[in-house]
XYZ file of N, CA and C in Angstrom:
768
model
N -36.474 -16.046 -70.352
C -37.571 -15.530 -69.538
C -38.217 -16.688 -68.773
N -38.427 -16.490 -67.478
C -39.023 -17.533 -66.645
C -40.508 -17.671 -66.951
N -40.943 -18.911 -67.169
C -42.351 -19.159 -67.458
C -43.195 -18.936 -66.214
N -44.321 -18.255 -66.371
C -45.273 -18.077 -65.274
C -46.151 -19.311 -65.208
N -46.104 -20.018 -64.091
C -46.894 -21.232 -63.920
C -48.302 -20.852 -63.477
N -49.303 -21.303 -64.212
C -50.702 -21.026 -63.891
C -51.390 -22.352 -63.565
N -52.046 -22.408 -62.398
C -52.660 -23.646 -61.922
C -54.175 -23.485 -61.917
N -54.864 -24.427 -62.559
C -56.329 -24.425 -62.597
C -56.864 -25.721 -62.009
N -58.008 -25.630 -61.353
C -58.772 -26.798 -60.916
C -60.091 -26.794 -61.662
N -60.410 -27.907 -62.324
C -61.695 -28.064 -62.999
C -62.429 -29.214 -62.328
N -63.587 -28.933 -61.726
C -64.353 -30.002 -61.093
C -65.218 -30.706 -62.137
N -65.493 -31.975 -61.878
C -66.305 -32.753 -62.813
C -65.680 -32.820 -64.187
N -64.363 -33.094 -64.246
C -63.622 -32.983 -65.504
C -63.364 -34.327 -66.176
N -64.089 -35.362 -65.786
C -63.816 -36.687 -66.358
C -64.418 -36.877 -67.743
N -65.295 -35.962 -68.161
C -65.930 -36.102 -69.472
C -66.611 -34.791 -69.850
N -67.211 -34.765 -71.041
C -68.102 -33.681 -71.445
C -67.490 -32.301 -71.404
N -68.268 -31.347 -70.890
C -67.832 -29.955 -70.848
C -66.591 -29.790 -69.979
N -66.532 -30.503 -68.866
C -65.370 -30.401 -67.988
C -64.089 -30.792 -68.682
N -64.140 -31.876 -69.452
C -62.955 -32.304 -70.207
C -62.590 -31.253 -71.255
N -63.592 -30.721 -71.963
C -63.320 -29.692 -72.961
C -62.663 -28.469 -72.343
N -63.104 -28.091 -71.145
C -62.507 -26.950 -70.454
C -61.055 -27.236 -70.098
N -60.796 -28.427 -69.584
C -59.424 -28.787 -69.224
C -58.501 -28.701 -70.436
N -58.964 -29.181 -71.581
C -58.140 -29.151 -72.790
C -57.913 -27.711 -73.264
N -58.967 -26.890 -73.234
C -58.822 -25.502 -73.677
C -57.844 -24.745 -72.784
N -57.902 -24.981 -71.499
C -56.975 -24.316 -70.579
C -55.545 -24.784 -70.827
N -55.374 -26.081 -71.078
C -54.033 -26.590 -71.353
C -53.445 -25.923 -72.595
N -54.286 -25.742 -73.607
C -53.815 -25.082 -74.823
C -53.389 -23.638 -74.551
N -53.990 -23.024 -73.519
C -53.652 -21.644 -73.164
C -52.531 -21.574 -72.119
N -51.904 -22.714 -71.822
C -50.737 -22.694 -70.938
C -51.007 -22.974 -69.481
N -52.192 -23.489 -69.165
C -52.524 -23.807 -67.781
C -52.145 -25.239 -67.446
N -51.594 -25.465 -66.250
C -51.530 -26.793 -65.664
C -52.880 -27.038 -64.991
N -53.375 -28.281 -65.046
C -54.766 -28.534 -64.665
C -54.880 -29.663 -63.642
N -55.528 -29.370 -62.524
C -55.945 -30.388 -61.572
C -57.323 -30.881 -62.002
N -57.421 -32.171 -62.268
C -58.627 -32.786 -62.826
C -59.399 -33.464 -61.696
N -60.517 -32.873 -61.319
C -61.357 -33.471 -60.274
C -62.365 -34.431 -60.878
N -62.627 -35.502 -60.137
C -63.683 -36.441 -60.509
C -64.267 -37.014 -59.226
N -65.480 -37.556 -59.334
C -66.110 -38.193 -58.183
C -66.002 -39.713 -58.272
N -66.458 -40.298 -59.395
C -66.449 -41.758 -59.536
C -65.688 -42.253 -60.776
N -65.665 -41.487 -61.827
C -65.135 -41.955 -63.106
C -63.624 -41.717 -63.193
N -62.854 -42.563 -62.532
C -61.398 -42.395 -62.528
C -60.815 -42.597 -63.928
N -61.347 -43.579 -64.665
C -60.825 -43.836 -66.007
C -61.019 -42.630 -66.908
N -62.205 -42.011 -66.841
C -62.454 -40.822 -67.636
C -61.557 -39.673 -67.225
N -61.365 -39.505 -65.924
C -60.497 -38.432 -65.438
C -59.060 -38.651 -65.891
N -58.624 -39.893 -65.879
C -57.265 -40.189 -66.328
C -57.106 -39.864 -67.814
N -58.160 -40.137 -68.597
C -58.116 -39.792 -70.020
C -58.017 -38.280 -70.203
N -58.775 -37.531 -69.390
C -58.671 -36.069 -69.448
C -57.262 -35.606 -69.099
N -56.707 -36.160 -68.026
C -55.361 -35.775 -67.601
C -54.334 -36.096 -68.683
N -54.486 -37.248 -69.331
C -53.569 -37.604 -70.414
C -53.652 -36.583 -71.551
N -54.876 -36.124 -71.853
C -55.054 -35.118 -72.895
C -54.388 -33.804 -72.532
N -54.479 -33.407 -71.267
C -53.808 -32.191 -70.799
C -52.301 -32.323 -70.999
N -51.772 -33.474 -70.641
C -50.324 -33.669 -70.764
C -49.878 -33.734 -72.221
N -50.761 -34.218 -73.104
C -50.417 -34.207 -74.529
C -50.272 -32.783 -75.061
N -50.900 -31.830 -74.367
C -50.741 -30.422 -74.736
C -49.508 -29.800 -74.065
N -48.715 -30.630 -73.416
C -47.471 -30.153 -72.833
C -47.604 -29.558 -71.450
N -48.734 -29.794 -70.784
C -48.949 -29.235 -69.459
C -49.006 -30.349 -68.405
N -48.825 -29.970 -67.159
C -48.941 -30.929 -66.065
C -50.403 -31.147 -65.710
N -50.691 -32.327 -65.162
C -52.059 -32.650 -64.741
C -52.005 -33.496 -63.478
N -52.989 -33.293 -62.623
C -53.129 -34.073 -61.402
C -54.547 -34.613 -61.328
N -54.691 -35.837 -60.829
C -56.014 -36.415 -60.589
C -56.391 -36.187 -59.138
N -57.590 -35.643 -58.908
C -58.067 -35.374 -57.557
C -59.476 -35.924 -57.401
N -59.611 -37.007 -56.648
C -60.928 -37.597 -56.411
C -61.581 -36.891 -55.235
N -62.793 -36.409 -55.440
C -63.541 -35.761 -54.362
C -64.985 -35.591 -54.783
N -65.877 -35.830 -53.840
C -67.291 -35.484 -54.016
C -67.441 -34.038 -53.565
N -67.732 -33.142 -54.484
C -67.749 -31.718 -54.137
C -68.859 -31.362 -53.165
N -69.834 -32.250 -52.973
C -70.904 -32.001 -52.008
C -70.473 -32.320 -50.584
N -69.301 -32.895 -50.420
C -68.797 -33.327 -49.118
C -67.685 -32.384 -48.679
N -67.911 -31.663 -47.589
C -66.951 -30.637 -47.167
C -65.598 -31.241 -46.787
N -65.589 -32.437 -46.203
C -64.310 -33.076 -45.874
C -63.529 -33.406 -47.142
N -64.231 -33.923 -48.159
C -63.572 -34.212 -49.436
C -62.988 -32.941 -50.043
N -63.764 -31.876 -49.998
C -63.317 -30.613 -50.615
C -62.091 -30.070 -49.897
N -62.106 -30.060 -48.582
C -60.943 -29.574 -47.832
C -59.702 -30.407 -48.150
N -59.874 -31.726 -48.214
C -58.756 -32.603 -48.532
C -58.226 -32.323 -49.942
N -59.133 -32.098 -50.892
C -58.716 -31.814 -52.263
C -57.887 -30.531 -52.325
N -58.322 -29.499 -51.649
C -57.585 -28.240 -51.691
C -56.262 -28.336 -50.930
N -56.215 -29.163 -49.903
C -54.930 -29.402 -49.236
C -53.953 -30.075 -50.185
N -54.452 -31.014 -51.012
C -53.599 -31.669 -52.004
C -53.090 -30.656 -53.025
N -53.969 -29.758 -53.439
C -53.551 -28.738 -54.401
C -52.437 -27.871 -53.810
N -52.599 -27.493 -52.561
C -51.582 -26.662 -51.915
C -50.261 -27.410 -51.801
N -50.346 -28.700 -51.484
C -49.142 -29.502 -51.308
C -48.433 -29.749 -52.624
N -49.170 -30.141 -53.644
C -48.559 -30.575 -54.901
C -48.376 -29.446 -55.910
N -49.231 -28.421 -55.827
C -49.194 -27.358 -56.835
C -48.683 -26.032 -56.270
N -48.730 -25.891 -54.959
C -48.243 -24.666 -54.331
C -49.264 -23.555 -54.237
N -50.372 -23.677 -54.959
C -51.404 -22.645 -54.940
C -52.375 -22.867 -56.079
N -53.280 -21.912 -56.251
C -54.317 -22.028 -57.274
C -54.602 -20.655 -57.864
N -54.703 -20.597 -59.186
C -54.993 -19.347 -59.880
C -56.384 -19.312 -60.493
N -56.963 -20.491 -60.729
C -58.272 -20.567 -61.383
C -59.043 -21.768 -60.863
N -60.297 -21.527 -60.493
C -61.244 -22.602 -60.173
C -62.378 -22.556 -61.176
N -62.694 -23.706 -61.781
C -63.864 -23.826 -62.639
C -64.819 -24.809 -61.980
N -65.939 -24.294 -61.477
C -66.959 -25.126 -60.836
C -67.877 -25.698 -61.915
N -67.543 -26.893 -62.378
C -68.297 -27.528 -63.460
C -69.113 -28.731 -63.003
N -68.742 -29.364 -61.909
C -69.405 -30.596 -61.475
C -70.901 -30.364 -61.291
N -71.706 -31.254 -61.838
C -73.150 -31.080 -61.717
C -73.910 -32.336 -62.084
N -75.107 -32.464 -61.507
C -76.017 -33.564 -61.809
C -77.403 -32.986 -62.018
N -78.317 -33.797 -62.545
C -79.682 -33.324 -62.749
C -80.660 -34.473 -62.593
N -81.924 -34.107 -62.339
C -83.013 -35.071 -62.216
C -84.144 -34.631 -63.125
N -84.636 -35.521 -63.959
C -85.817 -35.220 -64.755
C -87.052 -35.606 -63.949
N -87.808 -34.603 -63.504
C -89.019 -34.854 -62.733
C -89.840 -33.574 -62.655
N -91.138 -33.731 -62.625
C -92.006 -32.571 -62.400
C -91.922 -32.142 -60.945
N -92.346 -30.927 -60.680
C -92.376 -30.418 -59.309
C -93.222 -31.314 -58.416
N -94.383 -31.764 -58.918
C -95.291 -32.547 -58.093
C -94.729 -33.917 -57.736
N -93.832 -34.437 -58.576
C -93.327 -35.793 -58.366
C -91.871 -35.855 -57.928
N -91.212 -34.709 -57.803
C -89.800 -34.696 -57.441
C -89.601 -35.246 -56.036
N -88.686 -36.186 -55.893
C -88.402 -36.782 -54.594
C -87.428 -35.911 -53.802
N -87.623 -35.866 -52.515
C -86.771 -35.050 -51.657
C -85.305 -35.459 -51.787
N -85.036 -36.760 -51.872
C -83.643 -37.200 -51.957
C -82.987 -36.752 -53.255
N -83.786 -36.648 -54.345
C -83.225 -36.149 -55.596
C -82.958 -34.646 -55.513
N -83.892 -33.917 -54.894
C -83.671 -32.482 -54.661
C -82.368 -32.278 -53.884
N -82.194 -33.018 -52.801
C -80.999 -32.857 -51.973
C -79.728 -33.185 -52.749
N -79.760 -34.256 -53.540
C -78.576 -34.661 -54.301
C -78.166 -33.573 -55.295
N -79.139 -33.016 -56.017
C -78.825 -32.006 -57.028
C -78.381 -30.694 -56.387
N -79.109 -30.240 -55.381
C -78.731 -28.986 -54.724
C -77.378 -29.125 -54.035
N -77.129 -30.252 -53.392
C -75.857 -30.436 -52.695
C -74.679 -30.489 -53.653
N -74.847 -31.161 -54.775
C -73.750 -31.254 -55.744
C -73.558 -29.937 -56.480
N -74.621 -29.421 -57.052
C -74.501 -28.268 -57.949
C -74.263 -26.958 -57.206
N -75.052 -26.708 -56.171
C -75.001 -25.403 -55.495
C -74.090 -25.424 -54.274
N -74.319 -26.380 -53.377
C -73.448 -26.475 -52.196
C -72.014 -26.767 -52.612
N -71.846 -27.668 -53.594
C -70.496 -27.985 -54.066
C -69.794 -26.770 -54.639
N -70.530 -25.948 -55.365
C -69.980 -24.707 -55.897
C -69.526 -23.795 -54.758
N -70.356 -23.653 -53.738
C -70.017 -22.823 -52.584
C -68.775 -23.350 -51.865
N -68.745 -24.660 -51.582
C -67.628 -25.221 -50.829
C -66.301 -25.019 -51.562
N -66.305 -25.297 -52.862
C -65.066 -25.139 -53.634
C -64.685 -23.672 -53.770
N -65.673 -22.815 -53.973
C -65.405 -21.382 -54.095
C -64.790 -20.839 -52.813
N -65.324 -21.236 -51.691
C -64.807 -20.739 -50.412
C -63.357 -21.151 -50.202
N -63.055 -22.434 -50.455
C -61.680 -22.904 -50.287
C -60.733 -22.218 -51.273
N -61.196 -22.059 -52.517
C -60.362 -21.399 -53.519
C -60.096 -19.949 -53.136
N -61.107 -19.269 -52.632
C -60.945 -17.860 -52.272
C -59.919 -17.688 -51.152
N -59.951 -18.579 -50.172
C -58.928 -18.507 -49.116
C -57.530 -18.706 -49.701
N -57.426 -19.613 -50.687
C -56.125 -19.886 -51.284
C -55.652 -18.729 -52.172
N -56.615 -18.019 -52.802
C -56.283 -16.931 -53.724
C -56.192 -15.571 -53.038
N -56.578 -15.498 -51.787
C -56.782 -14.230 -51.103
C -55.566 -13.297 -51.179
N -54.373 -13.842 -51.135
C -53.169 -13.012 -51.124
C -52.481 -12.931 -52.485
N -53.070 -13.592 -53.509
C -52.400 -13.597 -54.809
C -53.329 -13.223 -55.958
N -54.639 -13.151 -55.683
C -55.601 -12.905 -56.745
C -55.901 -14.181 -57.500
N -56.883 -14.113 -58.383
C -57.246 -15.293 -59.147
C -58.590 -15.126 -59.820
N -59.083 -16.225 -60.361
C -60.349 -16.209 -61.090
C -61.154 -17.449 -60.729
N -62.455 -17.253 -60.575
C -63.387 -18.346 -60.328
C -64.465 -18.269 -61.399
N -64.705 -19.378 -62.064
C -65.720 -19.422 -63.113
C -66.696 -20.550 -62.793
N -67.950 -20.185 -62.627
C -68.993 -21.155 -62.320
C -69.786 -21.477 -63.584
N -70.117 -22.746 -63.768
C -70.872 -23.145 -64.941
C -72.361 -23.145 -64.612
N -73.085 -22.251 -65.294
C -74.523 -22.135 -65.109
C -75.265 -22.932 -66.153
N -76.344 -22.336 -66.688
C -77.203 -23.058 -67.627
C -78.133 -22.070 -68.310
N -78.735 -22.515 -69.397
C -79.789 -21.716 -70.011
C -80.939 -21.446 -69.068
N -81.117 -22.310 -68.052
C -82.207 -22.079 -67.100
C -81.876 -20.955 -66.138
N -80.687 -20.339 -66.263
C -80.455 -19.067 -65.577
C -81.333 -17.964 -66.164
N -81.799 -18.177 -67.402
C -82.581 -17.150 -68.091
C -84.041 -17.548 -68.271
N -84.309 -18.821 -68.577
C -85.684 -19.276 -68.803
C -85.932 -20.545 -67.996
N -87.183 -20.816 -67.610
C -87.472 -22.013 -66.829
C -87.353 -23.276 -67.671
N -86.835 -24.325 -67.066
C -86.762 -25.643 -67.696
C -87.774 -26.559 -67.016
N -88.938 -26.808 -67.608
C -89.910 -27.725 -67.005
C -89.303 -29.112 -66.818
N -89.682 -29.745 -65.729
C -89.217 -31.088 -65.366
C -87.739 -31.144 -64.996
N -87.128 -29.982 -64.805
C -85.771 -29.896 -64.264
C -85.794 -28.913 -63.096
N -86.654 -29.210 -62.144
C -86.954 -28.280 -61.057
C -85.736 -28.039 -60.177
N -85.144 -29.122 -59.670
C -84.006 -28.980 -58.761
C -82.785 -28.424 -59.483
N -82.577 -28.859 -60.720
C -81.463 -28.359 -61.528
C -81.607 -26.856 -61.775
N -82.815 -26.422 -62.149
C -83.050 -25.001 -62.396
C -82.820 -24.177 -61.137
N -83.279 -24.695 -59.991
C -83.079 -23.983 -58.731
C -81.594 -23.869 -58.396
N -80.853 -24.943 -58.646
C -79.424 -24.923 -58.322
C -78.674 -23.939 -59.207
N -78.992 -23.905 -60.490
C -78.274 -23.023 -61.403
C -78.653 -21.558 -61.177
N -79.920 -21.307 -60.840
C -80.306 -19.946 -60.474
C -79.561 -19.468 -59.238
N -79.393 -20.375 -58.281
C -78.618 -20.043 -57.086
C -77.169 -19.743 -57.414
N -76.607 -20.508 -58.340
C -75.216 -20.291 -58.736
C -75.025 -18.897 -59.330
N -76.005 -18.427 -60.105
C -75.855 -17.103 -60.712
C -75.780 -16.014 -59.650
N -76.648 -16.063 -58.646
C -76.596 -15.041 -57.601
C -75.414 -15.238 -56.671
N -75.004 -16.484 -56.455
C -73.783 -16.734 -55.694
C -72.582 -16.121 -56.402
N -72.559 -16.218 -57.719
C -71.500 -15.605 -58.511
C -71.440 -14.098 -58.277
N -72.604 -13.457 -58.282
C -72.640 -12.003 -58.136
C -72.172 -11.554 -56.755
N -72.672 -12.196 -55.712
C -72.284 -11.759 -54.370
C -70.811 -12.070 -54.110
N -70.320 -13.191 -54.657
C -68.905 -13.505 -54.485
C -68.027 -12.489 -55.208
N -68.459 -12.064 -56.400
C -67.695 -11.060 -57.144
C -67.579 -9.761 -56.358
N -68.673 -9.360 -55.706
C -68.668 -8.126 -54.927
C -67.748 -8.255 -53.711
N -67.843 -9.384 -53.016
C -67.052 -9.555 -51.792
C -65.574 -9.795 -52.080
N -65.265 -10.501 -53.155
C -63.885 -10.930 -53.385
C -63.091 -9.989 -54.281
N -63.758 -8.994 -54.858
C -63.054 -8.065 -55.734
C -61.886 -7.372 -55.056
N -62.015 -7.092 -53.780
C -60.937 -6.390 -53.059
C -59.655 -7.221 -52.985
N -59.802 -8.541 -53.195
C -58.628 -9.416 -53.177
C -58.128 -9.739 -54.597
N -58.633 -9.002 -55.575
C -58.292 -9.227 -56.976
C -58.710 -10.623 -57.442
N -59.824 -11.085 -56.905
C -60.402 -12.358 -57.340
C -61.640 -12.040 -58.164
N -61.628 -12.441 -59.428
C -62.775 -12.238 -60.305
C -63.662 -13.481 -60.292
N -64.974 -13.274 -60.318
C -65.923 -14.389 -60.279
C -66.966 -14.175 -61.374
N -67.064 -15.123 -62.287
C -68.018 -15.038 -63.388
C -68.732 -16.370 -63.579
N -69.792 -16.326 -64.363
C -70.604 -17.511 -64.645
C -70.721 -17.680 -66.154
N -70.492 -18.884 -66.638
C -70.699 -19.223 -68.048
C -71.913 -20.140 -68.123
N -72.912 -19.719 -68.905
C -74.183 -20.449 -68.979
C -74.346 -21.092 -70.353
N -74.117 -22.391 -70.467
C -74.259 -23.060 -71.768
C -75.719 -23.221 -72.170
N -75.928 -23.301 -73.473
C -77.240 -23.653 -74.009
C -77.296 -25.138 -74.299
N -77.783 -25.509 -75.467
C -77.896 -26.914 -75.849
C -76.526 -27.405 -76.328
N -75.830 -28.131 -75.466
C -74.498 -28.635 -75.763
C -74.569 -30.154 -75.871
N -74.067 -30.695 -76.966
C -74.148 -32.143 -77.179
C -72.981 -32.843 -76.480
N -73.313 -33.546 -75.406
C -72.342 -34.338 -74.658
C -72.991 -35.677 -74.316
N -72.275 -36.530 -73.614
C -72.806 -37.847 -73.286
C -74.149 -37.755 -72.569
N -74.220 -36.862 -71.582
C -75.443 -36.757 -70.784
C -76.617 -36.254 -71.605
N -76.420 -35.221 -72.399
C -77.556 -34.640 -73.118
C -78.017 -35.545 -74.263
N -77.131 -36.363 -74.785
C -77.549 -37.299 -75.829
C -78.613 -38.272 -75.316
N -78.623 -38.492 -73.997
C -79.623 -39.383 -73.406
C -80.995 -38.726 -73.276
N -81.049 -37.408 -73.483
C -82.322 -36.704 -73.360
C -83.212 -36.894 -74.581
N -82.602 -37.196 -75.731
C -83.355 -37.281 -76.975
C -82.673 -38.270 -77.913
N -83.461 -38.963 -78.716
C -82.872 -39.871 -79.704
C -82.138 -39.098 -80.795
N -82.472 -37.823 -80.965
C -81.788 -36.963 -81.932
C -81.610 -35.593 -81.295
N -80.625 -35.487 -80.408
C -80.431 -34.256 -79.648
C -80.131 -33.074 -80.574
N -79.193 -33.273 -81.507
C -78.839 -32.187 -82.422
C -80.016 -31.802 -83.296
N -80.779 -32.806 -83.741
C -81.938 -32.519 -84.579
C -83.069 -31.859 -83.830
N -83.118 -32.061 -82.518
C -84.157 -31.444 -81.692
C -83.848 -29.977 -81.409
N -82.598 -29.702 -81.007
C -82.252 -28.368 -80.538
C -81.630 -27.474 -81.609
N -80.960 -28.069 -82.588
C -80.324 -27.259 -83.625
C -81.290 -26.336 -84.350
N -82.448 -26.825 -84.797
C -83.385 -25.952 -85.516
C -83.960 -24.823 -84.664
N -83.926 -24.968 -83.349
C -84.448 -23.929 -82.460
C -83.428 -22.831 -82.169
N -82.195 -23.076 -82.526
C -81.096 -22.169 -82.188
C -80.804 -21.225 -83.354
N -80.748 -19.921 -83.126
C -80.500 -18.984 -84.210
C -79.255 -19.300 -85.048
N -78.216 -19.841 -84.440
C -77.029 -20.215 -85.205
C -77.168 -21.586 -85.851
N -78.345 -22.197 -85.733
C -78.732 -23.400 -86.482
C -77.875 -24.628 -86.195
N -77.361 -24.719 -84.974
C -76.655 -25.935 -84.570
C -76.648 -26.028 -83.056
N -76.367 -27.211 -82.548
C -76.139 -27.338 -81.114
C -74.680 -26.993 -80.822
N -74.406 -26.750 -79.567
C -73.045 -26.431 -79.173
C -72.219 -27.668 -78.910
N -70.915 -27.482 -78.849
C -69.969 -28.517 -78.501
C -69.223 -28.090 -77.236
N -68.622 -29.028 -76.510
C -67.875 -28.636 -75.314
C -66.852 -27.543 -75.570
N -66.244 -27.542 -76.750
C -65.242 -26.519 -77.057
C -65.831 -25.120 -77.080
N -67.114 -24.993 -77.424
C -67.746 -23.670 -77.433
C -67.762 -23.074 -76.028
N -68.118 -23.895 -75.061
C -68.134 -23.454 -73.664
C -66.706 -23.249 -73.170
N -65.844 -24.191 -73.510
C -64.467 -24.150 -73.031
C -63.738 -22.901 -73.498
N -63.976 -22.481 -74.721
C -63.297 -21.284 -75.236
C -63.705 -20.031 -74.462
N -64.984 -19.962 -74.044
C -65.414 -18.817 -73.244
C -64.779 -18.851 -71.858
N -64.696 -20.040 -71.272
C -64.041 -20.165 -69.976
C -62.586 -19.725 -70.070
N -61.890 -20.180 -71.113
C -60.483 -19.807 -71.284
C -60.330 -18.299 -71.441
N -61.264 -17.668 -72.152
C -61.204 -16.211 -72.302
C -61.392 -15.519 -70.953
N -62.414 -15.922 -70.199
C -62.674 -15.272 -68.912
C -61.547 -15.500 -67.908
N -60.812 -16.588 -68.093
C -59.680 -16.869 -67.208
C -58.437 -16.076 -67.593
N -58.445 -15.490 -68.776
C -57.248 -14.823 -69.298
C -57.171 -13.363 -68.857
N -56.005 -12.772 -69.075
C -55.816 -11.353 -68.757
C -56.684 -10.452 -69.626
N -57.139 -10.970 -70.764
C -58.002 -10.167 -71.638
C -59.321 -9.821 -70.960
N -59.690 -10.577 -69.912
C -60.941 -10.331 -69.194
C -60.681 -9.819 -67.780
N -59.566 -9.137 -67.582
C -59.164 -8.761 -66.231
C -60.091 -7.734 -65.570
N -60.962 -7.079 -66.342
C -61.891 -6.108 -65.765
C -63.331 -6.614 -65.834
N -63.491 -7.914 -65.971
C -64.814 -8.521 -66.063
C -65.056 -9.391 -64.841
N -66.082 -9.061 -64.073
C -66.430 -9.872 -62.903
C -67.908 -9.688 -62.585
N -68.479 -10.691 -61.957
C -69.896 -10.646 -61.579
C -70.856 -10.859 -62.732
N -70.370 -11.372 -63.864
C -71.184 -11.480 -65.070
C -71.590 -12.927 -65.353
N -72.741 -13.075 -66.002
C -73.157 -14.351 -66.563
C -73.122 -14.227 -68.087
N -72.309 -15.044 -68.713
C -72.150 -15.033 -70.166
C -72.828 -16.274 -70.732
N -73.798 -16.069 -71.607
C -74.527 -17.193 -72.203
C -73.807 -17.667 -73.464
N -73.539 -18.941 -73.516
C -72.921 -19.572 -74.686
C -73.960 -20.547 -75.229
N -74.894 -20.014 -76.017
C -76.078 -20.802 -76.395
C -76.495 -20.617 -77.844
N -75.628 -19.992 -78.658
C -75.988 -19.772 -80.050
C -77.220 -18.912 -80.226
N -77.580 -18.141 -79.188
C -78.764 -17.290 -79.231
C -80.045 -17.987 -78.818
N -79.959 -19.262 -78.405
C -81.153 -20.065 -78.130
C -82.077 -19.421 -77.109
N -81.522 -18.972 -75.990
C -82.377 -18.460 -74.928
C -82.539 -16.944 -74.966
N -82.050 -16.330 -76.033
C -82.365 -14.929 -76.306
C -83.488 -14.812 -77.320
N -83.879 -15.929 -77.882
C -84.882 -15.944 -78.947
C -86.280 -15.922 -78.336
N -87.090 -14.906 -78.617
C -88.433 -14.842 -78.042
C -89.395 -15.784 -78.768
N -90.471 -16.105 -78.087
C -91.557 -16.796 -78.767
C -92.226 -15.799 -79.714
N -92.271 -16.117 -81.004
C -92.755 -15.182 -82.010
C -93.615 -15.938 -83.008
N -94.902 -15.574 -83.149
C -95.806 -16.397 -83.935
C -95.682 -16.225 -85.446
N -94.918 -15.226 -85.882
C -94.826 -14.948 -87.307
C -93.497 -15.402 -87.871
N -93.489 -15.936 -89.037
C -92.256 -16.365 -89.680
C -91.438 -15.152 -90.076
N -90.141 -15.220 -89.831
C -89.257 -14.116 -90.187
C -88.992 -14.167 -91.687
N -89.235 -13.066 -92.377
C -89.057 -13.016 -93.818
C -87.669 -12.487 -94.169
N -87.192 -12.952 -95.321
C -85.892 -12.452 -95.818
C -86.048 -10.998 -96.283
């Protein structure tokens, strides 16, 4: 039986959640194009991990906020891979600042990378998938559901991604292109460890499942949504947060 070749592009895949997604997809039989902006060494490590799972991997350097970079990246995918079946928009940055003190240049950097970059990659992927179908998965955040103080630009970008996901799902459904959003909660990665001296100890007790998440938790949901098992699921935001952002503020202790 001839193997069906499945090609995925994961943006921002040099570390953290992006790397976990690349590995989970490789385990499910996907060949993976590994996008990175600056961290070539990290991206190469991700690609090596994909190949250790017996799949092909390509390194693609591109700043997703730059339309010329994005067009060039998708041209490379067409040339080297022949097409694309899955796009995972994972690349993202954030700024810790209050609304009153947020600098315009930081707002522009976050919105351009997180939201504009998602749009640019989604548009190119949709043109490539238009005649064959496919899946697009955007990485959101817990701030899709609740406000994150001092993450003003990040919250705005992720909220935009959720509605972009919905309108894209409606428009692209006729081409058999599914579009969904995966919204992680407190996930322990290199970046989030810098937020607290004890990230797991800070967020684990607040989470109903009593732990922080790992990249594999997010990656497994992405792999599911990319699979045929989710072929009738589109336009949805799935929270992978251990119940953290479904938990209401409640002044009384829950009794056994």
